[in-house]
């Protein structure tokens, strides 16, 4: 199918017929408005090619409705994701006849898809050298999330790398503030990772947060790569999908893109209204994000396990035209939660811990080791408490945070 099928949940206002409401969504998002138009007549009847259609309407036990709307592919400007969103996720959220409406999913056809990730899971694993071990990547967010200067940030990165992890990243609110200028930080962290590599032999990724205005992000990313960055990070919802797309398509930016989703709760959290994570995740894959925060099953952020599992399946499922995205499980994780994450999400996952590493009683290196030990235990099928009897770093983490 060349057209785009969008699935919505909606609740009509009292007294509004459900079929009328579903059609009102279709009309508002395609060729119509609230009344008939003199500009649509026999001579301009060709515009009806863009009318789209309501394909399905099902009443749900909670009194809401599920509907699928088919948008003709010609209504989209290929590759223009802001325009896609104005069609599938635009005015409809404010329609007065609706109590609530939520975009649940999209079937984005190949002819409308973007270039996709340059690296994907296999490409990232290759850089780090984990392609044969079949374990999750272990990552950390440097904490405190803001405030450290470049020298101290690099020291934390060095200590984390000594523990053997795969990924270090900036937090979503750290960009290029005066207390920690981006290029000073990048240079110091990459130097620290080189020193750690001399000791461990292992290449660690550092996702430097290049989130900035649309007129500056590509230039900033180019400069970051020239200065030695081996991964870039973007806050997709604050910067926009175009930011990812611009970086993924820019010649010369040959490093993976880590995608954070800060602000997503404003869209995803209300189960009846807004935009579910699924379409956001699919658009990130299409735009070229290599790894993406999709939520955890046991962490602090209130994600729903079933949705995280299904979203991860969608962004990792094989497609001939888009590489799979590495799903990132993060937010309140610590070694005691690793077994639950692996049991539900598998091993093709990035498990990130900020507080759960830098809050370890013996410091960052021990915290990193404890996360890796917890992953080893889970993969071997050994309970963390049992594994901890011969792994002191894991024992100290479990003593502080427990194993649930
Ligand atoms: C995790 C994190 C991430 C959250 C965001 C934080 O840190 O860096 O931003 O994971 O949620 O600041 O909370 P901790 P999500 O490990 O210290 O909790 O991944 O669900 O988008
Ligand atoms: Mg964060």
CSV table of C-alpha atoms and ligand atoms in Angstrom, one decimal:
chain,number,residue,atom,x,y,z
A,1,UNK,CA,0.0,0.0,0.0
A,2,UNK,CA,1.3,3.4,-0.9
A,3,UNK,CA,-1.0,5.4,1.3
A,4,UNK,CA,-0.6,6.1,5.0
A,5,UNK,CA,-3.0,4.5,7.5
A,6,UNK,CA,-3.4,6.2,10.8
A,7,UNK,CA,-5.1,4.7,13.8
A,8,UNK,CA,-6.9,6.9,16.3
A,9,UNK,CA,-8.7,6.5,19.6
A,10,UNK,CA,-11.4,9.1,20.2
A,11,UNK,CA,-14.3,10.0,22.4
A,12,UNK,CA,-17.0,12.2,20.8
A,13,UNK,CA,-18.6,14.9,22.9
A,14,UNK,CA,-22.0,13.9,24.3
A,15,UNK,CA,-24.6,13.9,21.6
A,16,UNK,CA,-22.1,13.7,18.7
A,17,UNK,CA,-22.4,10.6,16.5
A,18,UNK,CA,-19.2,8.6,16.3
A,19,UNK,CA,-19.3,8.1,12.5
A,20,UNK,CA,-19.8,11.9,12.1
A,21,UNK,CA,-16.9,12.5,14.5
A,22,UNK,CA,-14.5,10.1,12.6
A,23,UNK,CA,-15.5,11.8,9.4
A,24,UNK,CA,-14.9,15.2,10.9
A,25,UNK,CA,-11.3,14.1,11.7
A,26,UNK,CA,-10.8,12.9,8.1
A,27,UNK,CA,-12.3,16.1,6.6
A,28,UNK,CA,-10.3,18.5,8.8
A,29,UNK,CA,-7.1,16.7,8.0
A,30,UNK,CA,-7.7,16.4,4.3
A,31,UNK,CA,-9.8,18.5,1.9
A,32,UNK,CA,-12.6,19.6,4.1
A,33,UNK,CA,-13.6,22.1,6.7
A,34,UNK,CA,-16.8,22.7,8.8
A,35,UNK,CA,-19.0,23.5,5.8
A,36,UNK,CA,-19.3,22.8,2.1
A,37,UNK,CA,-17.1,25.0,-0.2
A,38,UNK,CA,-17.8,27.0,-3.3
A,39,UNK,CA,-14.2,26.3,-4.3
A,40,UNK,CA,-14.9,22.6,-4.6
A,41,UNK,CA,-17.2,22.3,-7.7
A,42,UNK,CA,-17.4,20.3,-10.9
A,43,UNK,CA,-14.3,22.0,-12.3
A,44,UNK,CA,-12.2,21.4,-9.2
A,45,UNK,CA,-13.6,17.9,-8.5
A,46,UNK,CA,-10.1,16.6,-8.9
A,47,UNK,CA,-9.3,17.7,-5.3
A,48,UNK,CA,-11.5,14.7,-4.1
A,49,UNK,CA,-8.5,12.5,-4.9
A,50,UNK,CA,-7.1,13.8,-1.6
A,51,UNK,CA,-10.2,13.2,0.4
A,52,UNK,CA,-8.9,10.1,2.1
A,53,UNK,CA,-11.3,7.6,3.8
A,54,UNK,CA,-12.5,6.4,7.1
A,55,UNK,CA,-11.6,2.7,6.9
A,56,UNK,CA,-12.7,1.4,10.2
A,57,UNK,CA,-14.8,2.4,13.2
A,58,UNK,CA,-15.1,0.2,16.3
A,59,UNK,CA,-16.8,1.0,19.6
A,60,UNK,CA,-14.6,0.1,22.7
A,61,UNK,CA,-15.8,-1.1,26.1
A,62,UNK,CA,-14.8,2.2,27.7
A,63,UNK,CA,-17.2,4.1,25.5
A,64,UNK,CA,-14.5,5.4,23.2
A,65,UNK,CA,-13.9,4.5,19.5
A,66,UNK,CA,-11.1,3.2,17.4
A,67,UNK,CA,-10.9,4.4,13.8
A,68,UNK,CA,-8.4,4.0,11.0
A,69,UNK,CA,-8.1,6.8,8.5
A,70,UNK,CA,-6.4,6.3,5.1
A,71,UNK,CA,-4.5,9.4,3.9
A,72,UNK,CA,-3.7,9.3,0.2
A,73,UNK,CA,0.1,9.4,-0.4
A,74,UNK,CA,-0.2,12.4,-2.6
A,75,UNK,CA,-1.4,14.5,0.3
A,76,UNK,CA,2.2,14.3,1.7
A,77,UNK,CA,5.3,16.1,0.6
A,78,UNK,CA,7.8,13.2,0.5
A,79,UNK,CA,10.4,13.6,3.2
A,80,UNK,CA,8.8,16.6,4.9
A,81,UNK,CA,8.0,15.2,8.4
A,82,UNK,CA,6.7,18.5,9.8
A,83,UNK,CA,4.1,18.4,7.0
A,84,UNK,CA,3.3,14.7,7.7
A,85,UNK,CA,2.6,15.7,11.3
A,86,UNK,CA,0.4,18.6,10.3
A,87,UNK,CA,-1.7,16.0,8.3
A,88,UNK,CA,-1.8,13.1,10.7
A,89,UNK,CA,-1.5,14.9,14.0
A,90,UNK,CA,-2.6,18.5,13.4
A,91,UNK,CA,-5.8,20.4,14.0
A,92,UNK,CA,-7.7,17.3,14.9
A,93,UNK,CA,-6.6,17.5,18.6
A,94,UNK,CA,-8.5,20.7,19.0
A,95,UNK,CA,-11.8,19.8,17.4
A,96,UNK,CA,-14.7,20.9,19.6
A,97,UNK,CA,-16.8,17.9,18.7
A,98,UNK,CA,-14.3,15.6,20.3
A,99,UNK,CA,-13.8,15.1,24.1
A,100,UNK,CA,-10.5,13.4,23.4
A,101,UNK,CA,-8.5,12.0,20.6
A,102,UNK,CA,-5.2,10.1,20.5
A,103,UNK,CA,-3.0,9.1,17.5
A,104,UNK,CA,-2.1,5.5,18.4
A,105,UNK,CA,-0.2,4.2,15.4
A,106,UNK,CA,0.8,4.9,11.8
A,107,UNK,CA,1.5,2.5,8.9
A,108,UNK,CA,4.2,4.6,7.1
A,109,UNK,CA,4.6,3.1,3.6
A,110,UNK,CA,8.1,2.7,2.1
A,111,UNK,CA,7.4,5.4,-0.5
A,112,UNK,CA,7.0,8.0,2.3
A,113,UNK,CA,9.8,6.7,4.5
A,114,UNK,CA,13.1,8.6,5.0
A,115,UNK,CA,16.7,7.3,4.8
A,116,UNK,CA,16.5,5.6,8.2
A,117,UNK,CA,19.4,4.9,10.6
A,118,UNK,CA,22.9,4.9,9.1
A,119,UNK,CA,24.1,2.5,11.7
A,120,UNK,CA,21.2,0.8,13.5
A,121,UNK,CA,21.8,-1.9,16.1
A,122,UNK,CA,24.5,-3.9,14.1
A,123,UNK,CA,26.4,-0.7,13.1
A,124,UNK,CA,26.6,0.5,16.7
A,125,UNK,CA,27.5,-2.9,18.0
A,126,UNK,CA,30.3,-3.1,15.4
A,127,UNK,CA,31.8,0.2,16.6
A,128,UNK,CA,31.8,-1.0,20.2
A,129,UNK,CA,32.8,-4.6,19.4
A,130,UNK,CA,29.8,-6.3,21.1
A,131,UNK,CA,28.3,-7.9,17.9
A,132,UNK,CA,29.3,-11.4,19.0
A,133,UNK,CA,28.5,-11.3,22.7
A,134,UNK,CA,24.7,-10.9,22.5
A,135,UNK,CA,24.3,-8.8,25.6
A,136,UNK,CA,22.6,-5.5,26.2
A,137,UNK,CA,24.7,-2.4,25.8
A,138,UNK,CA,25.3,-0.7,29.2
A,139,UNK,CA,25.3,3.1,29.2
A,140,UNK,CA,25.4,5.9,31.6
A,141,UNK,CA,24.1,9.5,31.7
A,142,UNK,CA,26.7,11.6,33.4
A,143,UNK,CA,25.2,12.9,36.7
A,144,UNK,CA,24.6,15.5,38.0
A,145,UNK,CA,22.8,16.2,34.8
A,146,UNK,CA,24.1,19.8,34.8
A,147,UNK,CA,26.6,21.7,36.8
A,148,UNK,CA,29.9,19.8,36.3
A,149,UNK,CA,32.7,21.6,34.5
A,150,UNK,CA,34.4,19.9,31.5
A,151,UNK,CA,37.3,18.5,33.5
A,152,UNK,CA,35.1,16.9,36.1
A,153,UNK,CA,32.7,15.6,33.5
A,154,UNK,CA,35.6,13.9,31.8
A,155,UNK,CA,36.8,12.4,35.0
A,156,UNK,CA,33.4,10.8,35.5
A,157,UNK,CA,33.5,9.6,31.9
A,158,UNK,CA,37.0,8.1,32.5
A,159,UNK,CA,35.8,6.3,35.7
A,160,UNK,CA,32.8,4.9,33.9
A,161,UNK,CA,34.8,3.7,30.9
A,162,UNK,CA,37.3,1.9,33.2
A,163,UNK,CA,34.3,-0.1,34.5
A,164,UNK,CA,33.8,-1.5,30.9
A,165,UNK,CA,30.6,0.1,29.8
A,166,UNK,CA,29.6,0.8,26.2
A,167,UNK,CA,28.1,4.3,26.1
A,168,UNK,CA,28.3,7.6,28.0
A,169,UNK,CA,25.9,10.3,27.2
A,170,UNK,CA,25.1,13.9,28.2
A,171,UNK,CA,21.8,14.5,29.9
A,172,UNK,CA,19.0,16.2,27.9
A,173,UNK,CA,19.4,19.6,29.5
A,174,UNK,CA,23.1,19.8,29.0
A,175,UNK,CA,24.1,21.4,25.7
A,176,UNK,CA,26.5,24.3,25.4
A,177,UNK,CA,26.1,26.3,28.6
A,178,UNK,CA,28.8,28.6,30.0
A,179,UNK,CA,29.5,26.3,33.0
A,180,UNK,CA,30.4,23.5,30.6
A,181,UNK,CA,31.1,24.6,27.0
A,182,UNK,CA,30.4,21.8,24.5
A,183,UNK,CA,33.7,21.8,22.7
A,184,UNK,CA,35.8,21.9,26.0
A,185,UNK,CA,33.7,19.1,27.3
A,186,UNK,CA,33.9,17.0,24.1
A,187,UNK,CA,37.7,17.3,23.9
A,188,UNK,CA,38.1,16.5,27.6
A,189,UNK,CA,35.7,13.5,27.5
A,190,UNK,CA,37.2,12.0,24.2
A,191,UNK,CA,40.7,12.4,25.7
A,192,UNK,CA,39.5,10.6,28.9
A,193,UNK,CA,38.0,7.8,26.8
A,194,UNK,CA,41.3,7.4,24.9
A,195,UNK,CA,43.1,7.1,28.1
A,196,UNK,CA,40.6,4.5,29.4
A,197,UNK,CA,41.0,2.6,26.1
A,198,UNK,CA,44.7,2.3,26.7
A,199,UNK,CA,43.9,0.5,29.9
A,200,UNK,CA,40.8,-1.5,28.8
A,201,UNK,CA,41.3,-1.9,25.0
A,202,UNK,CA,37.7,-0.9,24.6
A,203,UNK,CA,36.2,1.9,22.5
A,204,UNK,CA,33.4,3.6,24.4
A,205,UNK,CA,30.8,5.8,22.7
A,206,UNK,CA,30.1,9.4,23.9
A,207,UNK,CA,26.9,10.9,22.8
A,208,UNK,CA,27.4,14.6,23.0
A,209,UNK,CA,24.2,16.6,23.1
A,210,UNK,CA,24.1,18.9,20.0
A,211,UNK,CA,20.4,19.9,20.4
A,212,UNK,CA,20.1,23.5,19.3
A,213,UNK,CA,18.2,25.7,16.9
A,214,UNK,CA,17.4,24.4,13.4
A,215,UNK,CA,19.6,27.0,11.8
A,216,UNK,CA,22.6,25.8,13.7
A,217,UNK,CA,22.4,22.0,14.4
A,218,UNK,CA,24.1,20.7,11.2
A,219,UNK,CA,27.0,23.0,11.5
A,220,UNK,CA,27.4,22.3,15.2
A,221,UNK,CA,27.3,18.5,14.5
A,222,UNK,CA,29.9,18.8,11.8
A,223,UNK,CA,32.2,20.7,14.2
A,224,UNK,CA,31.6,18.1,16.9
A,225,UNK,CA,32.5,15.2,14.5
A,226,UNK,CA,35.6,17.1,13.4
A,227,UNK,CA,36.5,17.6,17.0
A,228,UNK,CA,36.3,13.8,17.6
A,229,UNK,CA,32.7,13.0,18.6
A,230,UNK,CA,31.9,9.4,17.9
A,231,UNK,CA,28.1,9.8,18.6
A,232,UNK,CA,25.7,12.7,18.6
A,233,UNK,CA,22.6,13.1,20.8
A,234,UNK,CA,19.5,15.0,19.9
A,235,UNK,CA,16.3,15.8,22.0
A,236,UNK,CA,13.9,14.9,19.2
A,237,UNK,CA,10.7,16.5,20.4
A,238,UNK,CA,12.2,19.8,21.5
A,239,UNK,CA,14.4,20.1,18.4
A,240,UNK,CA,12.0,18.5,16.0
A,241,UNK,CA,12.2,15.4,13.8
A,242,UNK,CA,13.8,17.5,11.1
A,243,UNK,CA,16.9,17.9,13.3
A,244,UNK,CA,17.4,14.1,13.2
A,245,UNK,CA,16.7,14.0,9.5
A,246,UNK,CA,19.1,16.8,8.8
A,247,UNK,CA,21.9,15.1,10.7
A,248,UNK,CA,21.2,11.7,9.2
A,249,UNK,CA,21.2,13.1,5.7
A,250,UNK,CA,24.2,15.4,6.1
A,251,UNK,CA,27.3,14.2,4.2
A,252,UNK,CA,30.3,13.8,6.5
A,253,UNK,CA,28.3,13.1,9.7
A,254,UNK,CA,29.3,9.5,9.9
A,255,UNK,CA,28.5,8.8,13.6
A,256,UNK,CA,25.4,7.3,15.1
A,257,UNK,CA,22.6,9.5,16.5
A,258,UNK,CA,21.3,8.9,20.0
A,259,UNK,CA,17.7,10.2,20.3
A,260,UNK,CA,16.3,11.4,23.6
A,261,UNK,CA,12.6,12.0,23.9
A,262,UNK,CA,12.3,14.6,26.6
A,263,UNK,CA,8.8,16.3,26.7
A,264,UNK,CA,7.2,13.1,25.3
A,265,UNK,CA,5.1,12.7,28.4
A,266,UNK,CA,3.1,15.8,27.4
A,267,UNK,CA,2.0,13.9,24.3
A,268,UNK,CA,2.1,10.3,25.4
A,269,UNK,CA,1.0,10.1,29.0
A,270,UNK,CA,-2.8,10.6,28.8
A,271,UNK,CA,-4.2,7.3,27.5
A,272,UNK,CA,-7.1,9.1,25.8
A,273,UNK,CA,-5.6,12.1,24.3
A,274,UNK,CA,-2.3,13.1,22.5
A,275,UNK,CA,0.2,11.0,20.6
A,276,UNK,CA,1.3,7.5,21.6
A,277,UNK,CA,5.0,6.6,21.6
A,278,UNK,CA,4.5,4.2,18.6
A,279,UNK,CA,4.2,6.9,15.9
A,280,UNK,CA,6.9,9.0,17.4
A,281,UNK,CA,9.2,5.9,17.4
A,282,UNK,CA,8.4,5.0,13.8
A,283,UNK,CA,9.1,8.6,12.7
A,284,UNK,CA,12.4,8.6,14.5
A,285,UNK,CA,13.4,5.4,12.7
A,286,UNK,CA,12.3,6.9,9.4
A,287,UNK,CA,14.2,10.1,10.1
A,288,UNK,CA,17.5,8.3,10.8
A,289,UNK,CA,17.8,8.0,14.6
A,290,UNK,CA,20.1,5.1,15.5
A,291,UNK,CA,19.1,4.6,19.1
A,292,UNK,CA,16.0,5.9,20.9
A,293,UNK,CA,14.6,6.1,24.4
A,294,UNK,CA,11.5,4.0,24.4
A,295,UNK,CA,11.0,3.5,28.2
A,296,UNK,CA,11.8,0.8,30.7
A,297,UNK,CA,9.6,-1.9,32.3
A,298,UNK,CA,10.8,-1.3,35.9
A,299,UNK,CA,12.2,2.2,36.1
A,300,UNK,CA,11.1,5.6,37.4
A,301,UNK,CA,9.3,7.0,34.4
A,302,UNK,CA,5.9,5.3,34.5
A,303,UNK,CA,6.1,3.6,31.1
A,304,UNK,CA,3.7,0.7,30.5
A,305,UNK,CA,5.5,-2.6,29.9
A,306,UNK,CA,3.2,-3.8,27.2
A,307,UNK,CA,3.6,-0.6,25.2
A,308,UNK,CA,7.4,-0.6,25.6
A,309,UNK,CA,7.7,-4.2,24.4
A,310,UNK,CA,5.5,-3.6,21.4
A,311,UNK,CA,7.2,-0.3,20.5
A,312,UNK,CA,10.6,-1.9,20.7
A,313,UNK,CA,9.3,-4.7,18.4
A,314,UNK,CA,8.2,-2.2,15.9
A,315,UNK,CA,11.4,-0.2,15.7
A,316,UNK,CA,13.6,-3.4,15.5
A,317,UNK,CA,11.5,-5.5,13.1
A,318,UNK,CA,13.3,-6.2,9.9
A,319,UNK,CA,12.4,-3.9,7.0
A,320,UNK,CA,14.2,-4.0,3.7
A,321,UNK,CA,14.4,-0.2,3.5
A,322,UNK,CA,15.1,0.9,7.2
A,323,UNK,CA,17.7,-0.4,9.6
A,324,UNK,CA,16.5,-1.3,13.1
A,325,UNK,CA,16.8,1.3,15.9
A,326,UNK,CA,18.6,0.3,19.1
A,327,UNK,CA,15.9,0.8,21.9
A,328,UNK,CA,17.1,2.5,25.0
A,329,UNK,CA,15.7,1.6,28.4
A,330,UNK,CA,16.4,4.3,31.0
A,331,UNK,CA,15.1,6.2,33.9
A,332,UNK,CA,15.6,5.0,37.5
A,333,UNK,CA,17.4,1.8,36.5
A,334,UNK,CA,20.1,0.2,38.8
A,335,UNK,CA,21.7,-3.2,38.9
A,336,UNK,CA,18.7,-4.7,40.9
A,337,UNK,CA,16.4,-3.9,38.0
A,338,UNK,CA,18.5,-5.3,35.1
A,339,UNK,CA,17.1,-8.8,35.3
A,340,UNK,CA,13.5,-7.6,34.9
A,341,UNK,CA,14.5,-5.4,31.9
A,342,UNK,CA,16.3,-8.2,30.1
A,343,UNK,CA,13.5,-10.7,30.9
A,344,UNK,CA,10.9,-8.4,29.2
A,345,UNK,CA,13.0,-6.6,26.6
A,346,UNK,CA,15.7,-9.1,25.7
A,347,UNK,CA,19.3,-8.4,25.0
A,348,UNK,CA,19.1,-6.1,21.9
A,349,UNK,CA,18.6,-3.1,24.2
A,350,UNK,CA,20.7,-0.3,25.7
A,351,UNK,CA,20.3,-0.3,29.5
A,352,UNK,CA,21.2,3.1,30.9
A,353,UNK,CA,21.7,4.1,34.4
A,354,UNK,CA,22.6,7.6,35.7
A,355,UNK,CA,21.8,7.6,39.4
A,356,UNK,CA,22.1,3.8,39.3
A,357,UNK,CA,25.8,4.0,38.5
A,358,UNK,CA,27.0,7.3,40.0
A,359,UNK,CA,25.1,6.7,43.2
A,360,UNK,CA,26.9,3.4,43.8
A,361,UNK,CA,28.5,3.4,47.3
A,362,UNK,CA,32.0,2.8,45.9
A,363,UNK,CA,31.7,5.2,43.0
A,364,UNK,CA,31.3,5.3,39.3
A,365,UNK,CA,33.7,2.5,38.2
A,366,UNK,CA,32.2,0.1,40.7
A,367,UNK,CA,28.7,1.2,39.7
A,368,UNK,CA,29.5,0.4,36.1
A,369,UNK,CA,30.9,-3.0,37.0
A,370,UNK,CA,27.8,-3.7,39.1
A,371,UNK,CA,25.5,-3.0,36.1
A,372,UNK,CA,27.6,-5.3,33.8
A,373,UNK,CA,27.6,-8.0,36.5
A,374,UNK,CA,23.8,-7.8,36.8
A,375,UNK,CA,23.5,-8.2,33.0
A,376,UNK,CA,25.9,-11.2,33.1
A,377,UNK,CA,23.9,-12.8,35.9
A,378,UNK,CA,20.6,-12.3,34.0
A,379,UNK,CA,21.9,-13.7,30.8
A,380,UNK,CA,23.3,-16.8,32.7
A,381,UNK,CA,19.9,-17.1,34.4
A,382,UNK,CA,21.5,-16.7,37.9
A,383,UNK,CA,19.6,-14.6,40.4
A,384,UNK,CA,21.4,-11.3,41.1
A,385,UNK,CA,21.6,-12.0,44.8
A,386,UNK,CA,23.4,-15.3,44.1
A,387,UNK,CA,25.8,-13.8,41.6
A,388,UNK,CA,26.5,-11.0,44.1
A,389,UNK,CA,28.1,-13.5,46.5
A,390,UNK,CA,31.1,-13.6,44.2
A,391,UNK,CA,30.8,-10.1,42.7
A,392,UNK,CA,31.3,-7.4,45.4
A,393,UNK,CA,30.3,-4.4,43.3
A,394,UNK,CA,26.9,-6.0,42.5
A,395,UNK,CA,26.6,-6.9,46.2
A,396,UNK,CA,27.1,-3.3,47.2
A,397,UNK,CA,24.5,-2.1,44.7
A,398,UNK,CA,21.9,-4.6,45.8
A,399,UNK,CA,22.6,-3.7,49.4
A,400,UNK,CA,21.8,0.0,48.6
A,401,UNK,CA,18.9,-0.4,46.2
A,402,UNK,CA,17.6,-3.9,46.5
A,403,UNK,CA,16.7,-6.2,43.6
A,404,UNK,CA,13.1,-5.2,42.7
B,1,LIG,C1,17.8,8.8,33.3
B,1,LIG,C2,17.6,10.0,32.6
B,1,LIG,C3,16.6,10.0,31.3
B,1,LIG,C4,15.3,9.4,31.5
B,1,LIG,C5,14.2,9.9,30.6
B,1,LIG,C6,17.0,11.0,33.6
B,1,LIG,O1,18.6,9.1,34.5
B,1,LIG,O2,18.8,10.6,32.1
B,1,LIG,O3,16.5,11.3,30.9
B,1,LIG,O4,15.6,8.0,31.3
B,1,LIG,O5,13.2,9.0,30.5
B,1,LIG,O6,17.5,12.1,33.6
B,1,LIG,O7,16.1,10.7,34.2
B,1,LIG,P1,18.6,8.1,35.8
B,1,LIG,P2,12.9,8.0,29.2
B,1,LIG,O8,19.2,6.8,35.4
B,1,LIG,O9,19.4,8.8,36.8
B,1,LIG,O10,17.2,8.0,36.2
B,1,LIG,O11,14.2,7.2,29.0
B,1,LIG,O12,11.8,7.2,29.6
B,1,LIG,O13,12.6,8.9,28.0
B,2,LIG,MG1,18.1,12.4,31.4
